[in-house]
Amino acid sequence: MKIWKLFFLVMAVTLVNGCANSSALIRASSTSIRTDVFQELANGEIVPPGHADLRIAFSLKTHRPGVYSARDIHGTPDYRLLLNIDGQAIQLPGSLREENIEPRGLQDPEAGDGIRYRFTSRLRLRAGTHRVVIAMPADDIAEERVITLPEGSSNSLVLEPVYRTAPGKLRPGRGLSGGTTYSEGLRGFRMVLNGKPI
C-alpha cells in the first residue's frame, strides 16, 4: 500500500511542477522585449536574401462558452494563442465556428458539439536559429523549442492538439477504459516543423 501512496505523491508533484513551469514560461513570454525579430505577412511574397518565412497553423476544438463557468473564455474570441520568438511576442486570435461532429471511430477525440478554432499566421524573420515559445495561456500550456530556418526558405510549423483523457468506465474483463476528448480540455500539443516532429 505504501508504494501506491508514494507513486501518487510523485505523480502529483510532477504535475504541479509541470504547471508551475508552464505558468512561468507564459508570464515570461507574454511581453515583448524586442520588436525587430519578425513581421507578419498578409500573403506569400518572395523571400528576400537573409530571411525566411514561417507559417504557423493550429486547429483545435473546445467546449462551448459558459459550460464550466461564466468567466471561462473557451469558446469565445478571447481564447488566444501566444507566440514569442526571440523575445518578440504576439497574441494570435483564432477564427472560430460552431462544430458538431459525429464519431468516426470508437475513440474520436473531436466528436461532439463544440467550438472549432483555427489559428494561422505567416511571419518573416531573419534566417538562422530562433527560440520559439508557443502557449495557450487559458489552458496554462506552454512549449519551448529551438528551430533553424534556412535562408530563402518557406517553412511550416503545425501544432497538433493533445486532449485530456475522459474518465474511464469499468468494463467487464477489460478494466478501465477511456479515450481522449476535447471536452476534457487541452493537455498539450505536438509541434511539427516541415513535416518532422520537434
PDB file of C-alpha atoms in Angstrom:
ATOM      1  CA  MET A   1       0.000   0.000   0.000  1.00  0.00           C
ATOM      2  CA  LYS A   2       2.863   2.389   0.786  1.00  0.00           C
ATOM      3  CA  ILE A   3       4.275   2.010  -2.738  1.00  0.00           C
ATOM      4  CA  TRP A   4       0.980   3.223  -4.250  1.00  0.00           C
ATOM      5  CA  LYS A   5       0.921   6.233  -1.938  1.00  0.00           C
ATOM      6  CA  LEU A   6       4.488   7.102  -2.921  1.00  0.00           C
ATOM      7  CA  PHE A   7       3.633   6.668  -6.614  1.00  0.00           C
ATOM      8  CA  PHE A   8       0.653   9.055  -6.371  1.00  0.00           C
ATOM      9  CA  LEU A   9       2.720  11.591  -4.421  1.00  0.00           C
ATOM     10  CA  VAL A  10       5.440  11.566  -7.106  1.00  0.00           C
ATOM     11  CA  MET A  11       2.813  11.953  -9.852  1.00  0.00           C
ATOM     12  CA  ALA A  12       1.144  14.871  -8.025  1.00  0.00           C
ATOM     13  CA  VAL A  13       4.483  16.671  -7.546  1.00  0.00           C
ATOM     14  CA  THR A  14       5.354  16.111 -11.217  1.00  0.00           C
ATOM     15  CA  LEU A  15       2.017  17.568 -12.374  1.00  0.00           C
ATOM     16  CA  VAL A  16       2.294  20.609 -10.097  1.00  0.00           C
ATOM     17  CA  ASN A  17       5.899  21.203 -11.221  1.00  0.00           C
ATOM     18  CA  GLY A  18       4.876  20.963 -14.902  1.00  0.00           C
ATOM     19  CA  CYS A  19       2.083  23.504 -14.370  1.00  0.00           C
ATOM     20  CA  ALA A  20       4.418  25.852 -12.492  1.00  0.00           C
ATOM     21  CA  ASN A  21       6.972  25.658 -15.307  1.00  0.00           C
ATOM     22  CA  SER A  22       4.297  26.433 -17.931  1.00  0.00           C
ATOM     23  CA  SER A  23       2.946  29.356 -15.890  1.00  0.00           C
ATOM     24  CA  ALA A  24       6.413  30.873 -15.521  1.00  0.00           C
ATOM     25  CA  LEU A  25       7.153  30.407 -19.224  1.00  0.00           C
ATOM     26  CA  ILE A  26       3.820  32.039 -20.162  1.00  0.00           C
ATOM     27  CA  ARG A  27       4.457  35.014 -17.862  1.00  0.00           C
ATOM     28  CA  ALA A  28       7.990  35.490 -19.222  1.00  0.00           C
ATOM     29  CA  SER A  29       6.849  35.184 -22.848  1.00  0.00           C
ATOM     30  CA  SER A  30       3.720  37.360 -22.717  1.00  0.00           C
ATOM     31  CA  THR A  31       5.541  40.671 -23.029  1.00  0.00           C
ATOM     32  CA  SER A  32       7.724  41.754 -25.928  1.00  0.00           C
ATOM     33  CA  ILE A  33      11.229  42.815 -25.073  1.00  0.00           C
ATOM     34  CA  ARG A  34      12.027  43.249 -28.785  1.00  0.00           C
ATOM     35  CA  THR A  35      10.072  44.361 -31.845  1.00  0.00           C
ATOM     36  CA  ASP A  36      12.579  43.624 -34.612  1.00  0.00           C
ATOM     37  CA  VAL A  37      12.502  39.800 -34.757  1.00  0.00           C
ATOM     38  CA  PHE A  38       9.596  39.153 -37.145  1.00  0.00           C
ATOM     39  CA  GLN A  39       6.906  40.865 -39.144  1.00  0.00           C
ATOM     40  CA  GLU A  40       3.511  39.489 -40.035  1.00  0.00           C
ATOM     41  CA  LEU A  41       2.816  38.973 -43.730  1.00  0.00           C
ATOM     42  CA  ALA A  42      -0.534  39.365 -45.453  1.00  0.00           C
ATOM     43  CA  ASN A  43       0.322  36.970 -48.284  1.00  0.00           C
ATOM     44  CA  GLY A  44       3.169  34.853 -49.597  1.00  0.00           C
ATOM     45  CA  GLU A  45       5.741  37.168 -51.125  1.00  0.00           C
ATOM     46  CA  ILE A  46       9.184  36.211 -52.409  1.00  0.00           C
ATOM     47  CA  VAL A  47      11.554  35.670 -49.508  1.00  0.00           C
ATOM     48  CA  PRO A  48      14.360  38.277 -49.635  1.00  0.00           C
ATOM     49  CA  PRO A  49      18.020  37.319 -49.103  1.00  0.00           C
ATOM     50  CA  GLY A  50      18.966  36.691 -45.479  1.00  0.00           C
ATOM     51  CA  HIS A  51      15.393  35.928 -44.439  1.00  0.00           C
ATOM     52  CA  ALA A  52      12.981  33.012 -44.063  1.00  0.00           C
ATOM     53  CA  ASP A  53       9.203  32.710 -43.816  1.00  0.00           C
ATOM     54  CA  LEU A  54       7.379  30.745 -41.144  1.00  0.00           C
ATOM     55  CA  ARG A  55       3.717  29.789 -41.425  1.00  0.00           C
ATOM     56  CA  ILE A  56       2.112  28.720 -38.143  1.00  0.00           C
ATOM     57  CA  ALA A  57      -1.140  26.717 -38.088  1.00  0.00           C
ATOM     58  CA  PHE A  58      -3.108  25.246 -35.193  1.00  0.00           C
ATOM     59  CA  SER A  59      -6.610  23.760 -35.322  1.00  0.00           C
ATOM     60  CA  LEU A  60      -8.300  22.568 -32.144  1.00  0.00           C
ATOM     61  CA  LYS A  61     -11.713  22.146 -30.598  1.00  0.00           C
ATOM     62  CA  THR A  62     -13.027  23.368 -27.228  1.00  0.00           C
ATOM     63  CA  HIS A  63     -16.292  23.215 -25.359  1.00  0.00           C
ATOM     64  CA  ARG A  64     -18.923  25.892 -25.807  1.00  0.00           C
ATOM     65  CA  PRO A  65     -18.666  29.089 -23.732  1.00  0.00           C
ATOM     66  CA  GLY A  66     -20.103  29.045 -20.225  1.00  0.00           C
ATOM     67  CA  VAL A  67     -20.093  25.266 -19.819  1.00  0.00           C
ATOM     68  CA  TYR A  68     -17.945  25.341 -16.667  1.00  0.00           C
ATOM     69  CA  SER A  69     -18.243  28.972 -15.529  1.00  0.00           C
ATOM     70  CA  ALA A  70     -19.299  32.400 -16.763  1.00  0.00           C
ATOM     71  CA  ARG A  71     -15.642  33.565 -16.657  1.00  0.00           C
ATOM     72  CA  ASP A  72     -14.358  30.695 -18.833  1.00  0.00           C
ATOM     73  CA  ILE A  73     -13.059  32.129 -22.150  1.00  0.00           C
ATOM     74  CA  HIS A  74     -13.132  28.799 -24.040  1.00  0.00           C
ATOM     75  CA  GLY A  75     -15.479  29.114 -26.999  1.00  0.00           C
ATOM     76  CA  THR A  76     -15.082  32.913 -27.165  1.00  0.00           C
ATOM     77  CA  PRO A  77     -12.889  35.254 -29.278  1.00  0.00           C
ATOM     78  CA  ASP A  78     -10.773  35.931 -26.143  1.00  0.00           C
ATOM     79  CA  TYR A  79      -9.263  32.414 -26.339  1.00  0.00           C
ATOM     80  CA  ARG A  80      -5.850  33.171 -27.936  1.00  0.00           C
ATOM     81  CA  LEU A  81      -2.576  31.574 -28.976  1.00  0.00           C
ATOM     82  CA  LEU A  82       0.581  33.224 -27.590  1.00  0.00           C
ATOM     83  CA  LEU A  83       3.675  33.208 -29.780  1.00  0.00           C
ATOM     84  CA  ASN A  84       7.082  34.520 -28.722  1.00  0.00           C
ATOM     85  CA  ILE A  85      10.141  34.350 -30.966  1.00  0.00           C
ATOM     86  CA  ASP A  86      13.445  35.583 -29.539  1.00  0.00           C
ATOM     87  CA  GLY A  87      11.643  38.000 -27.212  1.00  0.00           C
ATOM     88  CA  GLN A  88       9.017  39.398 -29.603  1.00  0.00           C
ATOM     89  CA  ALA A  89       5.509  38.354 -28.520  1.00  0.00           C
ATOM     90  CA  ILE A  90       2.155  38.315 -30.277  1.00  0.00           C
ATOM     91  CA  GLN A  91      -1.291  37.067 -29.231  1.00  0.00           C
ATOM     92  CA  LEU A  92      -2.981  35.429 -32.217  1.00  0.00           C
ATOM     93  CA  PRO A  93      -6.777  35.466 -32.390  1.00  0.00           C
ATOM     94  CA  GLY A  94      -8.401  32.393 -33.856  1.00  0.00           C
ATOM     95  CA  SER A  95     -11.194  32.137 -36.355  1.00  0.00           C
ATOM     96  CA  LEU A  96     -13.930  30.166 -34.649  1.00  0.00           C
ATOM     97  CA  ARG A  97     -17.094  28.358 -35.655  1.00  0.00           C
ATOM     98  CA  GLU A  98     -19.590  26.015 -34.094  1.00  0.00           C
ATOM     99  CA  GLU A  99     -18.994  22.373 -34.894  1.00  0.00           C
ATOM    100  CA  ASN A 100     -20.881  19.154 -34.187  1.00  0.00           C
ATOM    101  CA  ILE A 101     -19.094  16.058 -35.482  1.00  0.00           C
ATOM    102  CA  GLU A 102     -20.486  12.547 -35.466  1.00  0.00           C
ATOM    103  CA  PRO A 103     -17.996   9.946 -34.173  1.00  0.00           C
ATOM    104  CA  ARG A 104     -15.838   8.488 -36.984  1.00  0.00           C
ATOM    105  CA  GLY A 105     -14.468   5.639 -34.921  1.00  0.00           C
ATOM    106  CA  LEU A 106     -14.525   4.113 -31.495  1.00  0.00           C
ATOM    107  CA  GLN A 107     -12.447   6.905 -29.989  1.00  0.00           C
ATOM    108  CA  ASP A 108     -12.752  10.111 -31.989  1.00  0.00           C
ATOM    109  CA  PRO A 109     -11.344  12.869 -29.699  1.00  0.00           C
ATOM    110  CA  GLU A 110     -13.165  15.665 -31.570  1.00  0.00           C
ATOM    111  CA  ALA A 111     -16.623  14.050 -31.843  1.00  0.00           C
ATOM    112  CA  GLY A 112     -19.440  16.086 -30.344  1.00  0.00           C
ATOM    113  CA  ASP A 113     -20.772  19.614 -30.099  1.00  0.00           C
ATOM    114  CA  GLY A 114     -18.224  22.406 -29.516  1.00  0.00           C
ATOM    115  CA  ILE A 115     -16.245  25.306 -30.981  1.00  0.00           C
ATOM    116  CA  ARG A 116     -13.517  24.833 -33.642  1.00  0.00           C
ATOM    117  CA  TYR A 117     -10.596  27.278 -33.579  1.00  0.00           C
ATOM    118  CA  ARG A 118      -8.132  27.849 -36.404  1.00  0.00           C
ATOM    119  CA  PHE A 119      -5.051  29.910 -35.614  1.00  0.00           C
ATOM    120  CA  THR A 120      -2.844  30.890 -38.554  1.00  0.00           C
ATOM    121  CA  SER A 121      -0.097  33.413 -39.100  1.00  0.00           C
ATOM    122  CA  ARG A 122       2.637  33.961 -41.665  1.00  0.00           C
ATOM    123  CA  LEU A 123       5.827  35.566 -40.387  1.00  0.00           C
ATOM    124  CA  ARG A 124       9.052  36.805 -41.957  1.00  0.00           C
ATOM    125  CA  LEU A 125      12.230  36.703 -39.885  1.00  0.00           C
ATOM    126  CA  ARG A 126      15.969  36.522 -40.353  1.00  0.00           C
ATOM    127  CA  ALA A 127      17.280  33.136 -41.406  1.00  0.00           C
ATOM    128  CA  GLY A 128      19.058  31.205 -38.676  1.00  0.00           C
ATOM    129  CA  THR A 129      18.346  29.727 -35.272  1.00  0.00           C
ATOM    130  CA  HIS A 130      15.483  31.037 -33.134  1.00  0.00           C
ATOM    131  CA  ARG A 131      13.999  30.312 -29.703  1.00  0.00           C
ATOM    132  CA  VAL A 132      10.241  29.831 -30.066  1.00  0.00           C
ATOM    133  CA  VAL A 133       7.667  29.715 -27.262  1.00  0.00           C
ATOM    134  CA  ILE A 134       4.090  28.802 -28.120  1.00  0.00           C
ATOM    135  CA  ALA A 135       1.421  28.830 -25.414  1.00  0.00           C
ATOM    136  CA  MET A 136      -2.282  28.601 -24.735  1.00  0.00           C
ATOM    137  CA  PRO A 137      -2.481  30.829 -21.634  1.00  0.00           C
ATOM    138  CA  ALA A 138      -6.123  29.925 -20.873  1.00  0.00           C
ATOM    139  CA  ASP A 139      -5.062  26.268 -20.536  1.00  0.00           C
ATOM    140  CA  ASP A 140      -1.738  27.029 -18.786  1.00  0.00           C
ATOM    141  CA  ILE A 141       0.172  25.163 -21.500  1.00  0.00           C
ATOM    142  CA  ALA A 142       3.474  26.335 -22.986  1.00  0.00           C
ATOM    143  CA  GLU A 143       6.118  24.668 -25.141  1.00  0.00           C
ATOM    144  CA  GLU A 144       9.569  25.980 -25.990  1.00  0.00           C
ATOM    145  CA  ARG A 145      11.715  24.864 -28.929  1.00  0.00           C
ATOM    146  CA  VAL A 146      14.789  25.997 -30.827  1.00  0.00           C
ATOM    147  CA  ILE A 147      14.325  25.950 -34.601  1.00  0.00           C
ATOM    148  CA  THR A 148      16.634  26.682 -37.511  1.00  0.00           C
ATOM    149  CA  LEU A 149      15.259  28.290 -40.671  1.00  0.00           C
ATOM    150  CA  PRO A 150      17.485  28.221 -43.791  1.00  0.00           C
ATOM    151  CA  GLU A 151      17.933  31.383 -45.842  1.00  0.00           C
ATOM    152  CA  GLY A 152      15.272  31.865 -48.519  1.00  0.00           C
ATOM    153  CA  SER A 153      13.064  29.080 -47.140  1.00  0.00           C
ATOM    154  CA  SER A 154       9.305  28.944 -46.613  1.00  0.00           C
ATOM    155  CA  ASN A 155       8.602  26.846 -43.539  1.00  0.00           C
ATOM    156  CA  SER A 156       5.502  25.382 -41.932  1.00  0.00           C
ATOM    157  CA  LEU A 157       5.055  24.886 -38.179  1.00  0.00           C
ATOM    158  CA  VAL A 158       1.908  22.872 -37.487  1.00  0.00           C
ATOM    159  CA  LEU A 159       0.589  22.324 -33.972  1.00  0.00           C
ATOM    160  CA  GLU A 160      -1.444  19.196 -33.273  1.00  0.00           C
ATOM    161  CA  PRO A 161      -3.714  19.183 -30.190  1.00  0.00           C
ATOM    162  CA  VAL A 162      -3.370  16.584 -27.453  1.00  0.00           C
ATOM    163  CA  TYR A 163      -6.572  16.396 -25.437  1.00  0.00           C
ATOM    164  CA  ARG A 164      -7.088  15.202 -21.881  1.00  0.00           C
ATOM    165  CA  THR A 165      -8.379  11.725 -21.131  1.00  0.00           C
ATOM    166  CA  ALA A 166     -12.041  11.239 -20.289  1.00  0.00           C
ATOM    167  CA  PRO A 167     -12.811   9.472 -17.026  1.00  0.00           C
ATOM    168  CA  GLY A 168     -12.710   5.728 -17.641  1.00  0.00           C
ATOM    169  CA  LYS A 169     -15.621   3.355 -17.383  1.00  0.00           C
ATOM    170  CA  LEU A 170     -15.295  -0.058 -15.805  1.00  0.00           C
ATOM    171  CA  ARG A 171     -15.864  -2.704 -18.475  1.00  0.00           C
ATOM    172  CA  PRO A 172     -16.147  -6.373 -17.551  1.00  0.00           C
ATOM    173  CA  GLY A 173     -12.942  -8.240 -18.398  1.00  0.00           C
ATOM    174  CA  ARG A 174     -11.240  -5.081 -19.773  1.00  0.00           C
ATOM    175  CA  GLY A 175     -10.702  -2.915 -16.709  1.00  0.00           C
ATOM    176  CA  LEU A 176     -10.934   0.850 -17.033  1.00  0.00           C
ATOM    177  CA  SER A 177     -11.305   2.333 -20.484  1.00  0.00           C
ATOM    178  CA  GLY A 178     -11.465   5.937 -21.607  1.00  0.00           C
ATOM    179  CA  GLY A 179     -10.212   7.931 -24.559  1.00  0.00           C
ATOM    180  CA  THR A 180      -9.013  11.471 -25.091  1.00  0.00           C
ATOM    181  CA  THR A 181     -11.653  14.091 -25.842  1.00  0.00           C
ATOM    182  CA  TYR A 182     -11.725  17.838 -26.486  1.00  0.00           C
ATOM    183  CA  SER A 183     -14.492  18.213 -23.880  1.00  0.00           C
ATOM    184  CA  GLU A 184     -11.963  17.397 -21.123  1.00  0.00           C
ATOM    185  CA  GLY A 185      -9.676  20.222 -22.283  1.00  0.00           C
ATOM    186  CA  LEU A 186      -6.274  20.601 -23.878  1.00  0.00           C
ATOM    187  CA  ARG A 187      -3.385  18.688 -22.257  1.00  0.00           C
ATOM    188  CA  GLY A 188      -0.740  19.974 -24.683  1.00  0.00           C
ATOM    189  CA  PHE A 189       0.209  19.966 -28.337  1.00  0.00           C
ATOM    190  CA  ARG A 190       2.773  18.425 -30.645  1.00  0.00           C
ATOM    191  CA  MET A 191       4.920  20.634 -32.873  1.00  0.00           C
ATOM    192  CA  VAL A 192       5.727  19.579 -36.440  1.00  0.00           C
ATOM    193  CA  LEU A 193       8.182  21.676 -38.461  1.00  0.00           C
ATOM    194  CA  ASN A 194       8.166  20.984 -42.207  1.00  0.00           C
ATOM    195  CA  GLY A 195       6.635  17.551 -41.622  1.00  0.00           C
ATOM    196  CA  LYS A 196       9.029  16.482 -38.837  1.00  0.00           C
ATOM    197  CA  PRO A 197       8.148  16.401 -35.122  1.00  0.00           C
ATOM    198  CA  ILE A 198      10.287  18.724 -32.990  1.00  0.00           C
TER     199      ILE A 198
END
